[in-house]
PDB file of C-alpha atoms in Angstrom:
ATOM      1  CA  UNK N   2    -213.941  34.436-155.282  1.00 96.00           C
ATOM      2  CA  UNK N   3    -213.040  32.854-152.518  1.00 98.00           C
ATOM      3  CA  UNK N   4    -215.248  33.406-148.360  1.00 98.00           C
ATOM      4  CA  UNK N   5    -213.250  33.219-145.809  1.00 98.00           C
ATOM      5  CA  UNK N   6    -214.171  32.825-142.111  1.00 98.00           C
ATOM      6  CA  UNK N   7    -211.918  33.654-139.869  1.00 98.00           C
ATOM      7  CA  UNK N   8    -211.249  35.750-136.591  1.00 97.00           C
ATOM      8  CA  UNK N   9    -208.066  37.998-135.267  1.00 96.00           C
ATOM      9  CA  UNK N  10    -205.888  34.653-134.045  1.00 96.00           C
ATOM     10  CA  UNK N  11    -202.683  33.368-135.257  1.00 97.00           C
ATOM     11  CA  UNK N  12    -204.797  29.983-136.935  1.00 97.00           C
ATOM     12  CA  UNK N  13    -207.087  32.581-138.648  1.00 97.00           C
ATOM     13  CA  UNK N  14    -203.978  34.582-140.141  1.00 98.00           C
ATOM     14  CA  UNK N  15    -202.257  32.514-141.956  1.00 98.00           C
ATOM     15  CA  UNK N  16    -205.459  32.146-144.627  1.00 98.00           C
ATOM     16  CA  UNK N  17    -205.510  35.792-145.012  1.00 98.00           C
ATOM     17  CA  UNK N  18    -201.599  36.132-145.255  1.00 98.00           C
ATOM     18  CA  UNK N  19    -202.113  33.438-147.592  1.00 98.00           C
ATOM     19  CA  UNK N  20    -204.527  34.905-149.639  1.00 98.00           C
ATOM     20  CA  UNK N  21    -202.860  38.265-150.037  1.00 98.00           C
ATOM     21  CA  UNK N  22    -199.667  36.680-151.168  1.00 98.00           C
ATOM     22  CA  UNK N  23    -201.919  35.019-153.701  1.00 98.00           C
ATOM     23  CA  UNK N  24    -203.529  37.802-154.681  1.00 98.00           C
ATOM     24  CA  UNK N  25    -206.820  35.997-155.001  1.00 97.00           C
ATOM     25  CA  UNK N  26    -210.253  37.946-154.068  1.00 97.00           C
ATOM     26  CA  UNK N  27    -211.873  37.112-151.480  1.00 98.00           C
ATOM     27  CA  UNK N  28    -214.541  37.977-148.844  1.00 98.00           C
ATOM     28  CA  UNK N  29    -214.272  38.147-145.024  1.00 98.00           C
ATOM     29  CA  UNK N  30    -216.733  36.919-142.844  1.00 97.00           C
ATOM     30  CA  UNK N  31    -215.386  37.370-139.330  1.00 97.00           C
ATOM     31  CA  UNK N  32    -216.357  34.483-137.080  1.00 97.00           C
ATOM     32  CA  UNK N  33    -216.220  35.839-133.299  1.00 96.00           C
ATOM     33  CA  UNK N  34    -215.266  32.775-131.408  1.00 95.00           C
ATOM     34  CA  UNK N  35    -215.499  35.255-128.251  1.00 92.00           C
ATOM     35  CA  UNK N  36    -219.394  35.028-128.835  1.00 94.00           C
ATOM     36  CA  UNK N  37    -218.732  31.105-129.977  1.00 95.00           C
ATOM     37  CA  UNK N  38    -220.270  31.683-133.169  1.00 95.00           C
ATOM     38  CA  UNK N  39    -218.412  29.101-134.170  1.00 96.00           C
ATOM     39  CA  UNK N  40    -221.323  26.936-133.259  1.00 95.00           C
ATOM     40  CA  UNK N  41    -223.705  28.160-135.300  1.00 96.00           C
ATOM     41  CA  UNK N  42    -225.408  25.545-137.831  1.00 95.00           C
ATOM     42  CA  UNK N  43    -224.624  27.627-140.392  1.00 94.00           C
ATOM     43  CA  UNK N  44    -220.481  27.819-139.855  1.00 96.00           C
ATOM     44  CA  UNK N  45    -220.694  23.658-139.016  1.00 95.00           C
ATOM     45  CA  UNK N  46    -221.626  23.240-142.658  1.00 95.00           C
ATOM     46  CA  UNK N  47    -218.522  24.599-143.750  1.00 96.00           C
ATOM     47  CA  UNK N  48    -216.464  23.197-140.729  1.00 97.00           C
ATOM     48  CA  UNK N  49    -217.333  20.366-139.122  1.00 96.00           C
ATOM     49  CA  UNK N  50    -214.811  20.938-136.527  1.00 96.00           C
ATOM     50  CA  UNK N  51    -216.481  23.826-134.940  1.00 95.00           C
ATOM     51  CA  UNK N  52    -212.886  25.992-135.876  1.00 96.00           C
ATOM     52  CA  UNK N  53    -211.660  29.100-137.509  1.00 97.00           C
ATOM     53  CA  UNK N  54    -210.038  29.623-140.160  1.00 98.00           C
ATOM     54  CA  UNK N  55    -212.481  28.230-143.112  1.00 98.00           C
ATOM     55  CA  UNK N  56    -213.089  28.683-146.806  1.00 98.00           C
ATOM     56  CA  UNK N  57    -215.325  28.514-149.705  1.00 98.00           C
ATOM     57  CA  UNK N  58    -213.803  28.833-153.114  1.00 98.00           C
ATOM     58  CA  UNK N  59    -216.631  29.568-154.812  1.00 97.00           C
ATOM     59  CA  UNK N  60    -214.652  28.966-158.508  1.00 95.00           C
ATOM     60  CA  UNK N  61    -213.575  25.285-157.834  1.00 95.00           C
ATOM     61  CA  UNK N  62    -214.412  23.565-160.853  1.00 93.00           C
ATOM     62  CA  UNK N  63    -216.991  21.103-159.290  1.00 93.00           C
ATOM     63  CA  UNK N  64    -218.977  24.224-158.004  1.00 95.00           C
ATOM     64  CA  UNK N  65    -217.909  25.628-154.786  1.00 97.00           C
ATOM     65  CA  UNK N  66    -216.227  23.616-152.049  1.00 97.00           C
ATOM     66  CA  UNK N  67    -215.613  24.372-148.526  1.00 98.00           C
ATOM     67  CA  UNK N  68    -212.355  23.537-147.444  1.00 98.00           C
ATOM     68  CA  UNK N  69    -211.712  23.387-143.114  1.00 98.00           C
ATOM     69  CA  UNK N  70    -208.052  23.463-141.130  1.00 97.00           C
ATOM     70  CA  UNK N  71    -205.331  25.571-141.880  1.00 97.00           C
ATOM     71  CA  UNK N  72    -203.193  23.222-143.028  1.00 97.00           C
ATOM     72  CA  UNK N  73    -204.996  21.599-145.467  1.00 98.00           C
ATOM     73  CA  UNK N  74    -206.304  25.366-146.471  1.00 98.00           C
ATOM     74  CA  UNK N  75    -202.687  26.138-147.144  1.00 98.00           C
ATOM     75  CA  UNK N  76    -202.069  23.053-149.264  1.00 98.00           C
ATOM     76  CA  UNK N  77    -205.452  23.745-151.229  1.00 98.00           C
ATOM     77  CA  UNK N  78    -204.806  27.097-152.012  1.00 98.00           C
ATOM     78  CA  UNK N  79    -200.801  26.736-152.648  1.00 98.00           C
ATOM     79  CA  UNK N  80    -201.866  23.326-155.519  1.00 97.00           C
ATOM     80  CA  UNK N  81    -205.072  25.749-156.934  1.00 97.00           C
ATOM     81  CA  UNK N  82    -202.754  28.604-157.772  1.00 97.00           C
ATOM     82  CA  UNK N  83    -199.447  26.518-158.421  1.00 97.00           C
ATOM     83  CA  UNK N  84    -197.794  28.738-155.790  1.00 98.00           C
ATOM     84  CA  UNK N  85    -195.744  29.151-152.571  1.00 98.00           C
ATOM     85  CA  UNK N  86    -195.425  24.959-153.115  1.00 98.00           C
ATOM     86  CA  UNK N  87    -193.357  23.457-154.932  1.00 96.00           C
ATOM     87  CA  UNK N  88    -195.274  20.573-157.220  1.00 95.00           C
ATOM     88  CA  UNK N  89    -192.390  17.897-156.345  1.00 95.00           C
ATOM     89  CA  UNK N  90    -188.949  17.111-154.906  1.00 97.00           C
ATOM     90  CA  UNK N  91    -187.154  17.667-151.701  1.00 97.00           C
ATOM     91  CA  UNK N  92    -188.620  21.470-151.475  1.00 96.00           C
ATOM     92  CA  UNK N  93    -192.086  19.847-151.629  1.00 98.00           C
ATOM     93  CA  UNK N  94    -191.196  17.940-148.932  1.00 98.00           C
ATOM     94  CA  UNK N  95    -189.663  20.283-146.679  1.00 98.00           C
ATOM     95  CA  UNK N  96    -192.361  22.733-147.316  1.00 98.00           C
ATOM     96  CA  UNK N  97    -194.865  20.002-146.126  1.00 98.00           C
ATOM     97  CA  UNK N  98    -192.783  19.076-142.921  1.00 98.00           C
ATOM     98  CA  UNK N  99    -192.328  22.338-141.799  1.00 98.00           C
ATOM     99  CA  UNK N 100    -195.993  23.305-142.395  1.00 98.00           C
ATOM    100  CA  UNK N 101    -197.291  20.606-140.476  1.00 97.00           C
ATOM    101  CA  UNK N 102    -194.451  20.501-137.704  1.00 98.00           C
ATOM    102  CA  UNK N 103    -196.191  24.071-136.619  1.00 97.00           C
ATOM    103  CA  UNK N 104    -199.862  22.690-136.962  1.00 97.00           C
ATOM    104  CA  UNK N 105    -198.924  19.531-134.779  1.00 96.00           C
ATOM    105  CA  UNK N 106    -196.388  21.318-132.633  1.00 97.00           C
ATOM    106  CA  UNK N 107    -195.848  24.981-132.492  1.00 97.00           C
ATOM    107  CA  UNK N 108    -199.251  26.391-132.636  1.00 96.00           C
ATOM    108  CA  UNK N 109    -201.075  23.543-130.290  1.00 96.00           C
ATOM    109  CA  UNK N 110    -198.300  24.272-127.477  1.00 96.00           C
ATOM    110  CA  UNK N 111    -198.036  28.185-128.072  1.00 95.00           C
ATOM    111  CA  UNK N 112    -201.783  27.889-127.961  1.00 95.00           C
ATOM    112  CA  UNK N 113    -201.609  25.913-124.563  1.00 94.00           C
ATOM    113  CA  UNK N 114    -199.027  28.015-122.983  1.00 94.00           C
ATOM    114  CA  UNK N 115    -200.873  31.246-123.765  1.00 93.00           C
ATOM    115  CA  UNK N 116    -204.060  29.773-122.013  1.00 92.00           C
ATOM    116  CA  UNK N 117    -202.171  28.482-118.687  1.00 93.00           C
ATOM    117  CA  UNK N 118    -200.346  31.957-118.564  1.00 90.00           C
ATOM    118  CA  UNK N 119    -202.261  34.691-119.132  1.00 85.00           C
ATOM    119  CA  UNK N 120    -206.012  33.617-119.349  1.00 86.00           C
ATOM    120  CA  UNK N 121    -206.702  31.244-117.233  1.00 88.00           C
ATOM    121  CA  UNK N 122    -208.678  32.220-113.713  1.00 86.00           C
ATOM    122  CA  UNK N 123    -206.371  30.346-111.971  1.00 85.00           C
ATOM    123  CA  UNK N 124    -202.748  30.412-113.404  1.00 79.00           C
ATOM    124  CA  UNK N 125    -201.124  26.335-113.475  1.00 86.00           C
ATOM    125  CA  UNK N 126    -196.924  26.590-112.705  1.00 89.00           C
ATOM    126  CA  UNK N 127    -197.139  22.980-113.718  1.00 93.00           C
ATOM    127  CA  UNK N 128    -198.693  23.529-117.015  1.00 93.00           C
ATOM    128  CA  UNK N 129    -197.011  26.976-117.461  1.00 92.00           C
ATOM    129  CA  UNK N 130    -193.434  25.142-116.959  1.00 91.00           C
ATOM    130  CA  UNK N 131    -194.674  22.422-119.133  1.00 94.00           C
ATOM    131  CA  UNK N 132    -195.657  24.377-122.124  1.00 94.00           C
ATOM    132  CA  UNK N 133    -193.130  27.098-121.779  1.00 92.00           C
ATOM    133  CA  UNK N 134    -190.222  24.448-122.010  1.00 92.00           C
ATOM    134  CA  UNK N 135    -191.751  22.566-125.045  1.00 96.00           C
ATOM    135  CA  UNK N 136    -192.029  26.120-126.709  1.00 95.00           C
ATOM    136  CA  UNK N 137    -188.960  27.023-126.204  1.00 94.00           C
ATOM    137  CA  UNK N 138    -187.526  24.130-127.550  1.00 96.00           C
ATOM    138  CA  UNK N 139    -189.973  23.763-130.533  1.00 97.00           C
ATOM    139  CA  UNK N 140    -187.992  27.478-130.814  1.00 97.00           C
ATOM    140  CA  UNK N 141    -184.799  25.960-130.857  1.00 96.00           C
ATOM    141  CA  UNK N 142    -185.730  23.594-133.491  1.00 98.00           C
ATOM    142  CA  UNK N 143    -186.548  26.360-135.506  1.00 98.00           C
ATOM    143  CA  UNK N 144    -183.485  27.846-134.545  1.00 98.00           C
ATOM    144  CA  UNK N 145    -181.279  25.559-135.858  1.00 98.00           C
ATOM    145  CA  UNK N 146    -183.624  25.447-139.600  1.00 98.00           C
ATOM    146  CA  UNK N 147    -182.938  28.740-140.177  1.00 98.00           C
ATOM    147  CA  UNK N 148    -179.903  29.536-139.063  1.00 98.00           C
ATOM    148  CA  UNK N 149    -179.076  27.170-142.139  1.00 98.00           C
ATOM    149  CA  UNK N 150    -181.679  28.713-144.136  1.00 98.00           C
ATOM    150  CA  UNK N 151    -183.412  31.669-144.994  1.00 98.00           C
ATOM    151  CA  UNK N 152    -187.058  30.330-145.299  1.00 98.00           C
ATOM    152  CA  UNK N 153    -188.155  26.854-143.018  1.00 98.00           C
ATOM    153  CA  UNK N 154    -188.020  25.224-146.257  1.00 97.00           C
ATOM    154  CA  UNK N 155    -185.113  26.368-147.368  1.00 97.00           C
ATOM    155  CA  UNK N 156    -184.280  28.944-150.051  1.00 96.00           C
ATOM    156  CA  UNK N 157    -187.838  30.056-151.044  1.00 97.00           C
ATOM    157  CA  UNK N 158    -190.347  31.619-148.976  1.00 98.00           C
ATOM    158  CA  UNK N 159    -193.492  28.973-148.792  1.00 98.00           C
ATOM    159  CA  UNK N 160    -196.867  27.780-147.279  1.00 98.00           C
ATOM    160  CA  UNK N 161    -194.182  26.656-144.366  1.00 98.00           C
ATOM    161  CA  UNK N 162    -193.217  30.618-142.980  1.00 98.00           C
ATOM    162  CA  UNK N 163    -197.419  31.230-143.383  1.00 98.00           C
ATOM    163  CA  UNK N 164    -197.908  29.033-140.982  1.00 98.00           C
ATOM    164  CA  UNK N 165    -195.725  29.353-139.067  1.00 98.00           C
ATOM    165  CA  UNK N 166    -195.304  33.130-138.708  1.00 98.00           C
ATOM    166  CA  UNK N 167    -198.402  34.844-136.269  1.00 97.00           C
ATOM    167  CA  UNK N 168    -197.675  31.546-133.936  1.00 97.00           C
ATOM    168  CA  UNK N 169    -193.997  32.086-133.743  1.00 98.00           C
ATOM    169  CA  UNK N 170    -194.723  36.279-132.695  1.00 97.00           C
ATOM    170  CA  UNK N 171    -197.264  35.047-130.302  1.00 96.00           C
ATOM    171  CA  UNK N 172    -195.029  32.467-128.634  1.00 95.00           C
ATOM    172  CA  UNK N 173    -192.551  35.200-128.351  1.00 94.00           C
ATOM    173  CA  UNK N 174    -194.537  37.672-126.990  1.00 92.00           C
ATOM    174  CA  UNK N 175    -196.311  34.883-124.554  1.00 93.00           C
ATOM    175  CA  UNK N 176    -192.320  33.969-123.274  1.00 92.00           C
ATOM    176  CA  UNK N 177    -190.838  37.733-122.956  1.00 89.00           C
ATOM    177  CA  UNK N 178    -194.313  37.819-120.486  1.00 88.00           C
ATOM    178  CA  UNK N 179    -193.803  34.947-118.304  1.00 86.00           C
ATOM    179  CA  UNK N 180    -189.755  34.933-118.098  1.00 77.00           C
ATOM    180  CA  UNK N 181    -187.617  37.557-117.187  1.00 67.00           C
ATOM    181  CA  UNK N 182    -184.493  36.794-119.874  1.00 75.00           C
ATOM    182  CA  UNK N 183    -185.663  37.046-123.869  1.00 73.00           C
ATOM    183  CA  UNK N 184    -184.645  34.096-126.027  1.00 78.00           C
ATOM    184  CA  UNK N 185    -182.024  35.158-127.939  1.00 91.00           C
ATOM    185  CA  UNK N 186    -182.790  33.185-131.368  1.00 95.00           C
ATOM    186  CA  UNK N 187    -181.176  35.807-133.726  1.00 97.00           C
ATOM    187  CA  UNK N 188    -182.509  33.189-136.846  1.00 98.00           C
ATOM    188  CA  UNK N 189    -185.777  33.325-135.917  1.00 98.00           C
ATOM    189  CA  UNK N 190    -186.064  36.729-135.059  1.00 97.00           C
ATOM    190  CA  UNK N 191    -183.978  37.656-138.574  1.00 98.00           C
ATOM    191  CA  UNK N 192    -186.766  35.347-139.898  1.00 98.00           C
ATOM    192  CA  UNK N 193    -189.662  37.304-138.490  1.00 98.00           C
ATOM    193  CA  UNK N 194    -188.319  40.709-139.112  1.00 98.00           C
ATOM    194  CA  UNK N 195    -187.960  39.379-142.964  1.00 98.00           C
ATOM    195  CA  UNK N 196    -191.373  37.857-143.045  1.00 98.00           C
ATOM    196  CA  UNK N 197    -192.858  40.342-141.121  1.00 98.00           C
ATOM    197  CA  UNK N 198    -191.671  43.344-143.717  1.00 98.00           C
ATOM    198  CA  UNK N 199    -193.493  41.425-146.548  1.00 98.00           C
ATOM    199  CA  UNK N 200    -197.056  43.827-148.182  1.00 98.00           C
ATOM    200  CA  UNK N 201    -198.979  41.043-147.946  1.00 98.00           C
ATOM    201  CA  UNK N 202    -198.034  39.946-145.006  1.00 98.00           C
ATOM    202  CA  UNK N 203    -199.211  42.999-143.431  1.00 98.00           C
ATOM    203  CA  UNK N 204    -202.152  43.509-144.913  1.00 98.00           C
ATOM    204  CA  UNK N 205    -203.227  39.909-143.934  1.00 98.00           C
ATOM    205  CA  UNK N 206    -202.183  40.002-140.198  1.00 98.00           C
ATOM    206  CA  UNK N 207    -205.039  43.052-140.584  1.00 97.00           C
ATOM    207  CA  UNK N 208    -207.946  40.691-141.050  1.00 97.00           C
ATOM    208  CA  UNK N 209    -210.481  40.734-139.843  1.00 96.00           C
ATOM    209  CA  UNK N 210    -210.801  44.488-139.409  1.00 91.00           C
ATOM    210  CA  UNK N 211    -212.804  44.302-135.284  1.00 82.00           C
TER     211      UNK N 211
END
């Protein structure tokens, strides 16, 4: 069995996505960082970061074992299960680049530019025009992936599209919001519609249920 503490964000999703691909059973324990219950001494035991998404496999074999950040989440669950990562080679590889190209790029900046544009008091152009144009071409990276490939690491759907999927739909939806012209990106938005259409998928951009 595995806890998972989470809350309805695009970081929080990819666990649960994650864990309904798996088909592993697990337990929700929403974590409203609207009420920053991420603070409470209780959560910092499991992360130390004071951030959602966070787990507790309670079956690891050295007795449970609280695992914090998405990424490394992703990697633990994908090497416990011997899934949706390859064990070596170049689709290892990939899988890892892409997965942590959106942790250090797409979902910090997509983060940033949906602050600076639609919740902050007092709206920034300067930071709106600077995160807008390194989303957009964070986009265009991912662009050119997949209109090579069908999956960010290439043939086979993996920890990589997780993460990356609820960020890129939020960036999207943050752009169409602030700029008057849609991105085209046909790949991505192929991409999306594929990912997107996936059970679990669906059933994990559910959770938590608020």
């Amino acid at each position: 069995m595995i806890d998972l503490y989470t809350w309805a964000t695009p970081n929080g999703r990819k666990i649960s996505i994650m864990l309904e691909e798996l088909g592993l059973d697990y337990r929700v324990h929403p974590v409203d960082i609207g009420q920053n219950q991420q603070f409470a001494p209780d959560f910092l035991t499991i992360s130390p970061n004071n951030k959602i998404p966070a787990i507790v496999d309670q079956d690891a074999p050295d007795g449970p074992r609280s695992v914090f950040e998405s990424g490394a989440i992703l990697v633990y669950l994908a090497e416990k299960t011997g899934k949706l990562l390859a064990s070596s080679g170049p689709a290892r590889v990939a899988a890892m680049e892409w997965t942590f190209w959106q942790v250090g790029g797409l979902g910090p900046m997509a983060g940033q530019l949906n602050y600076f544009a639609l919740r902050a008091s007092e709206p920034s152009e300067l930071a709106i025009d600077r995160f807008g144009d390194e989303v957009r071409r964070l986009l265009g990276v991912m662009e050119g992936r997949l209109e090579k490939h069908p999956y960010l690491a290439g043939d086979a759907y993996s920890i990589a599209d997780i993460a990356s999927y609820a960020w890129t739909r939020a960036a999207l939806e943050t752009l169409e919001k602030i700029q008057p012209d849609k991105p085209a990106l046909p790949a991505v938005r192929r991409w999306l519609k594929t990912v997107g259409e996936r059970p679990a998928v669906v059933r994990g951009m559910a959770v938590p249920k608020i």
